[in-house]
Coordinates of C-alpha atoms in Angstrom, one line a residue:
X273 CA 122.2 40.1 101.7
X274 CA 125.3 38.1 103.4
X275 CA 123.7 38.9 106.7
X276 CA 120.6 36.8 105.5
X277 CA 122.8 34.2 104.6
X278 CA 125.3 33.6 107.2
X279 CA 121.7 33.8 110.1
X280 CA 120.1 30.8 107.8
X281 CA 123.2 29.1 107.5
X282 CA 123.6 29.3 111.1
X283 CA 120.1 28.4 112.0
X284 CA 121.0 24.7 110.5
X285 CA 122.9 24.3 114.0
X286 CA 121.2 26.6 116.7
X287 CA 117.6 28.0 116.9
X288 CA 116.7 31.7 117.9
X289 CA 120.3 33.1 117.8
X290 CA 119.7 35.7 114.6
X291 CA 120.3 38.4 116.9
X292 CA 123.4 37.2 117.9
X293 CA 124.3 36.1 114.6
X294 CA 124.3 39.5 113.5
X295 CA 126.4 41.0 116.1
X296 CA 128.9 38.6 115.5
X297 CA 129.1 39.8 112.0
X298 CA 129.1 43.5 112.5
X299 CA 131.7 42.7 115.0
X300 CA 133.8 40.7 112.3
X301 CA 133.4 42.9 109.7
X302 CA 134.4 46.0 111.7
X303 CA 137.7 44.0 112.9
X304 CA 135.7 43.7 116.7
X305 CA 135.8 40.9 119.1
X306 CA 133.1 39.6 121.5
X307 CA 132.5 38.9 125.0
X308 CA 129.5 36.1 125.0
X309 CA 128.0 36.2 129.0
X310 CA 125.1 33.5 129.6
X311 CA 124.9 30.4 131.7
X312 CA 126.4 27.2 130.5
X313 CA 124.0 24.8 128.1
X314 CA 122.5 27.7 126.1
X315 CA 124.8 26.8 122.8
X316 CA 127.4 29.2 122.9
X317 CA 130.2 26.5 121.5
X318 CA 127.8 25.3 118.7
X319 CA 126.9 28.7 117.8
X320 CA 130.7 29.8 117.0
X321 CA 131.7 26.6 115.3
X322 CA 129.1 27.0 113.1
X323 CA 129.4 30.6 112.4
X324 CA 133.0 30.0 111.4
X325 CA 131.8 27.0 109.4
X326 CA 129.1 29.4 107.4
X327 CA 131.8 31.8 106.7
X328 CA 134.5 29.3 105.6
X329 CA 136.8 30.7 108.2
X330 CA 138.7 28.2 110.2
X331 CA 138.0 27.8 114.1
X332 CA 139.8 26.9 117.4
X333 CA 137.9 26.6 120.6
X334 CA 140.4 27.1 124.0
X335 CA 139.0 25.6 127.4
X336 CA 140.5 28.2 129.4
X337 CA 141.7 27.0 133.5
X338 CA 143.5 28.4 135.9
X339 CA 146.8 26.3 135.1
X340 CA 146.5 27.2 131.5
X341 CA 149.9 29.6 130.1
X342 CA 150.1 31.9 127.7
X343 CA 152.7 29.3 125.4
X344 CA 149.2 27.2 125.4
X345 CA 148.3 30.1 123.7
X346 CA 150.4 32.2 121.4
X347 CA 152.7 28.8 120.9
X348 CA 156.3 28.6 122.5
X349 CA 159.6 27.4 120.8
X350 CA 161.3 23.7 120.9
X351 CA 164.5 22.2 120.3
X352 CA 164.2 20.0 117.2
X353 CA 166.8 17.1 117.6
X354 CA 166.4 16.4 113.9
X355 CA 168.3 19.3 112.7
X356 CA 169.8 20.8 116.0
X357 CA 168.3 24.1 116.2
X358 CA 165.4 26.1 118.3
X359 CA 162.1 26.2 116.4
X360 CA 158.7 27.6 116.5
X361 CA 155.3 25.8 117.3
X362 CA 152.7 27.9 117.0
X363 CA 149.9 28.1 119.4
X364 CA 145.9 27.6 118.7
X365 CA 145.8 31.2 118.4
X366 CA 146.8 31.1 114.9
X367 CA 143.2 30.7 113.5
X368 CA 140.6 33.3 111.9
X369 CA 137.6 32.7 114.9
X370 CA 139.0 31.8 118.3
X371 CA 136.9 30.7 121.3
X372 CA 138.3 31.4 124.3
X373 CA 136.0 29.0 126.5
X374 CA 135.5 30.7 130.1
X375 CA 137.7 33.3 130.0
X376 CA 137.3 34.2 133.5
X377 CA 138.8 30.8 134.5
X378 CA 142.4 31.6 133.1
X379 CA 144.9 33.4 135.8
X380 CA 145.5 37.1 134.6
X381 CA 148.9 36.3 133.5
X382 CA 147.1 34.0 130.6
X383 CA 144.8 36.6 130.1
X384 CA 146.9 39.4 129.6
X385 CA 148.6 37.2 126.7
X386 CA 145.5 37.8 124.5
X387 CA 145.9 41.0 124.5
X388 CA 148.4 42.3 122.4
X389 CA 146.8 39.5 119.8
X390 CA 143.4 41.3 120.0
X391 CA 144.5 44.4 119.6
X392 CA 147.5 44.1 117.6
X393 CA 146.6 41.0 115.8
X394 CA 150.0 40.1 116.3
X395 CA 151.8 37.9 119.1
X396 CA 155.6 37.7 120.2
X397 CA 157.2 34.3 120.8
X398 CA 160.9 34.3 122.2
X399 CA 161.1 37.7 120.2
X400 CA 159.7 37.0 117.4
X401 CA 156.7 38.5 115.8
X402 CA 154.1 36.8 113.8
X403 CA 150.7 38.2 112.4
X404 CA 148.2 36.5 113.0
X405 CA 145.6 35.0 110.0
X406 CA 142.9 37.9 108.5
X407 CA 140.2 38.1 109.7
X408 CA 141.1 37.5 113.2
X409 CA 137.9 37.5 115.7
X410 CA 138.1 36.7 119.4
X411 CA 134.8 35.0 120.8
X412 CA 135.1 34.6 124.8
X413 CA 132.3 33.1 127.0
X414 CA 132.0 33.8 130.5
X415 CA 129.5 32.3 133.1
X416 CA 127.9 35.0 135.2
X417 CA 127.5 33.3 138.3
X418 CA 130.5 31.2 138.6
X419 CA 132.4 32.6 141.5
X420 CA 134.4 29.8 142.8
X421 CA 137.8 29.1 140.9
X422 CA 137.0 32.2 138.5
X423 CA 139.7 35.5 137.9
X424 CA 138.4 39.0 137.3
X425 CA 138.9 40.1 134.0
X426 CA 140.8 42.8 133.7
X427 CA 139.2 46.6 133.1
X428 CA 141.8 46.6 130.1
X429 CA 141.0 43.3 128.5
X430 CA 137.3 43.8 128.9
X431 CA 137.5 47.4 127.0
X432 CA 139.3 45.6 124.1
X433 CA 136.1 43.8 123.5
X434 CA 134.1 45.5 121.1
X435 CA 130.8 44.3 122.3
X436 CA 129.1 42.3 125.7
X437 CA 126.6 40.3 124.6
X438 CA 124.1 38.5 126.8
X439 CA 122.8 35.0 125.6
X440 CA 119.8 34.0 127.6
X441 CA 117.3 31.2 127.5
X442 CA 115.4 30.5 124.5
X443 CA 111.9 31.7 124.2
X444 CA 109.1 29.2 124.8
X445 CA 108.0 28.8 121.0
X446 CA 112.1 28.5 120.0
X447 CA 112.9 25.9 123.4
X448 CA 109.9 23.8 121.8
X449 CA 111.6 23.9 118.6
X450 CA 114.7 23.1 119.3
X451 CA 113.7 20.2 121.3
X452 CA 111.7 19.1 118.5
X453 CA 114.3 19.1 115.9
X454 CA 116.6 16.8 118.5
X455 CA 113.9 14.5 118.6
X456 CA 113.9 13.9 115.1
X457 CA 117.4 14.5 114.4
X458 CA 116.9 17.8 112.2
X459 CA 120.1 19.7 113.2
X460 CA 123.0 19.7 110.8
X461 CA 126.3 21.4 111.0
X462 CA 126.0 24.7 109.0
X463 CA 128.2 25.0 105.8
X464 CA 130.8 27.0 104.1
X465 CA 128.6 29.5 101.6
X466 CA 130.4 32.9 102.0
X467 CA 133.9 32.6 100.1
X468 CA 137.0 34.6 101.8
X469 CA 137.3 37.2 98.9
X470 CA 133.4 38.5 99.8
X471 CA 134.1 39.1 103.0
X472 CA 137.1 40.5 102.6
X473 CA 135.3 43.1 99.8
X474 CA 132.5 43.0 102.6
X475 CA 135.2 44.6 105.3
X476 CA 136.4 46.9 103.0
X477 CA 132.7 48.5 102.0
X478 CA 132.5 48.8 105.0
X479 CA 135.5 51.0 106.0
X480 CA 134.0 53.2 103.2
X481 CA 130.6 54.0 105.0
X482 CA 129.6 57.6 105.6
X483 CA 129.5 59.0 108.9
X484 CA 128.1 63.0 109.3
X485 CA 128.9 65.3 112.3
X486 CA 125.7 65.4 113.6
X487 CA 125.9 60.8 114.0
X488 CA 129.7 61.8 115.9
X489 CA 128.5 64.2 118.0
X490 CA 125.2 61.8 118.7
X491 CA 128.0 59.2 119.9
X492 CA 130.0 61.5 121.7
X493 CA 126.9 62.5 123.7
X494 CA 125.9 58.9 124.6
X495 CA 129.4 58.6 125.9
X496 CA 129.4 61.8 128.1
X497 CA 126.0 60.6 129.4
X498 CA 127.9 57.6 131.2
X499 CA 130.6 59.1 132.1
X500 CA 128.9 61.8 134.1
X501 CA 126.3 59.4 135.5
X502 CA 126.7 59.5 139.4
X503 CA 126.6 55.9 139.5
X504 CA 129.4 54.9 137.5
X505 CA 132.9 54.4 138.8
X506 CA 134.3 54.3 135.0
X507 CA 132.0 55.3 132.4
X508 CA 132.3 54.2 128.3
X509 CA 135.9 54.9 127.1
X510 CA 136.9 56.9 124.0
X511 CA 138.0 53.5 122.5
X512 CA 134.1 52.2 123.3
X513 CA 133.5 55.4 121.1
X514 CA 135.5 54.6 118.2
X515 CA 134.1 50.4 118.3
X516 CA 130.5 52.1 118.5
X517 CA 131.1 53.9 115.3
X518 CA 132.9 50.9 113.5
X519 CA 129.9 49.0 114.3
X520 CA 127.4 51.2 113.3
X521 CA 129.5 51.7 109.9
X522 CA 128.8 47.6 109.4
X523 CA 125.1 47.9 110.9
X524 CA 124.3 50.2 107.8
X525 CA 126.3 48.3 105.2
X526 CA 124.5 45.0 106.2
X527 CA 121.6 46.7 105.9
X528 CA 122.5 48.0 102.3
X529 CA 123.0 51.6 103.2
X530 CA 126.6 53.6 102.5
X531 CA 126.2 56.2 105.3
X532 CA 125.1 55.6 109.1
X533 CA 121.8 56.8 110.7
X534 CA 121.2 57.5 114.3
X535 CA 119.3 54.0 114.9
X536 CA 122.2 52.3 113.7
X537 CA 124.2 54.0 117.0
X538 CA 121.4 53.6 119.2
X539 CA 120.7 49.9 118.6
X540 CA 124.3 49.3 119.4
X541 CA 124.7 51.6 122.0
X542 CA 124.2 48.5 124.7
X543 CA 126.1 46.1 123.2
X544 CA 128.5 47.9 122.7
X545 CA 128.8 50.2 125.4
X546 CA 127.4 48.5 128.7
X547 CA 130.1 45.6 129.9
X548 CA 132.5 48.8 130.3
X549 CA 130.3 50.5 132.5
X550 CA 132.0 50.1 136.0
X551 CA 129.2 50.7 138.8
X552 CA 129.9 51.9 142.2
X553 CA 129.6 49.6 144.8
X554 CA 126.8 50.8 147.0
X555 CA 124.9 50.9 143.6
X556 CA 125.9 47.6 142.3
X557 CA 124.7 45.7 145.5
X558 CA 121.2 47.2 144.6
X559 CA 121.2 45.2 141.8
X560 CA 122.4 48.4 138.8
X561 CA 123.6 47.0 135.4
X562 CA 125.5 48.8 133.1
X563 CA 122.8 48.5 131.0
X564 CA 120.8 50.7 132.5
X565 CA 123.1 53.0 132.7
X566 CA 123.3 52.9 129.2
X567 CA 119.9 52.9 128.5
X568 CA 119.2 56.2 130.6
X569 CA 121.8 57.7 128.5
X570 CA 120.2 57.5 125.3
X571 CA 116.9 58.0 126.6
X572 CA 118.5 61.8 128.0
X573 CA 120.1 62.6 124.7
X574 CA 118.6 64.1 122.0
X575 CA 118.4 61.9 118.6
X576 CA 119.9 64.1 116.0
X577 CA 116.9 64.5 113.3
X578 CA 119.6 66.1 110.5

């Protein structure tokens, strides 16, 4: 299985990420990005490098701060003295896995510059257009307690994400390890084993999937649940509908089935679903996560058995 492959691969750099791993692949393979939230240290960077690495994609990591501009970005044009015209330099955004380091640290106006790239997969330099290399996956960090020299990120930019994931501390038995394999020097960069044309054949299987009425309507639930939750300002958005479904599609495919079951949806339901969840303030000074929100939905709605 390629999911197997890519999680040992990766495990030459980082211990006790498989989880992760494999929502980074569901969100490649489904043409998602990913919004990675944990506190600095925990291996975020060496995690993506080496994911790209396994996959034999190439990689660009972005230290986002607040005097960054978007022509850091998407690139900006220059006057060539040589031959006396304008020309093009393109920007590190031309690459098949960007990480946007601290995303949260970059003014809005730099923000808002990734996203006609994430969802377009396209960017616009002094009116030009240029696609951008396929795949194309967006890997942003953000520290969750930071709140000195940080932006909000945007309501739009955050539903463009097609999953939230949380990367906490290692468990005791994996901290151990991985202190143990510094010691001796047992970490190695991961390397290139999946060629481009499988994952390209991988994406397209994947857009091939099965989906019945009863999984859409099981989705469509899920999302009502939220959105009539009392607590929520905003609940899950019919584009956090259409990314649950496209991740599902890749859940069963990496798990070698062609058609989607309801724990495919429901084991991405807060992934996917939860860093949209907008929670009232008089809740969300009691400490509510959108998570929970999230998880009280799918405990109310009724798993379709058909």
């Amino acid at each position: 299985m390629i999911i197997e492959k890519i999680k040992a691969e990766v495990k030459k750099a980082v211990v006790g990420m498989d989880d992760v791993v494999e929502l980074m692949t569901i969100a490649l393979l489904s043409n998602g990005h990913v919004l990675l939230e944990g506190v600095p240290g925990l291996a975020k960077t060496t995690l993506s490098k080496n994911f790209a690495r396994s996959l034999n994609l190439s990689f660009t990591r972005i230290q986002m701060t607040p005097d960054l501009l978007p022509a850091d970005i998407i690139g900006h044009s220059f006057y060539d003295m040589r031959t006396g015209e304008f020309r093009i330099r393109k920007g590190p955004i031309f690459t098949n896995i960007l990480l946007v380091d601290e995303i949260n640290r970059a003014s809005p106006k730099t923000q808002s510059a990734l996203l006609e790239a994430m969802e377009e997969r396209q960017v616009t330099i002094e009116g030009q257009t240029f696609k951008l290399p396929d795949p194309f996956l967006v890997i942003a960090t953000r520290n969750p307690v930071e709140v000195e020299g940080v932006y909000e990120i945007p309501t739009a930019q955050v539903d463009r994400f097609m999953m939230g994931i949380k990367v906490s501390y290692l468990s005791e038995n994996h901290e151990k390890e991985m202190l143990r394999r510094k010691t001796l020097g047992l970490f190695d960069e991961a390397k290139p084993l999946i060629a481009k044309e499988e994952l390209e054949k991988a994406a397209k299987e994947v857009r091939k999937v099965k989906v019945s009425e009863p999984v859409i309507d099981y989705i469509y639930s899920i999302l009502k649940e939220t959105r009539e939750d009392e607590r929520a300002l905003l609940g899950a958005s019919p584009r956090a509908g259409e990314h649950l479904l496209l991740a599902a599609k890749a859940k069963a495919y990496l798990e070698n089935r062609d058609y989607v079951i309801p724990d495919d949806v429901k084991s991405l339901a807060v992934p996917v679903l939860s860093h949209r969840i907008l929670i009232k303030p008089e809740y969300e000074m009691e400490g509510l996560k959108g998570e929970e929100i999230v998880r009280e939905a799918l405990n109310r709605v009724e798993v379709p058995t058909g």
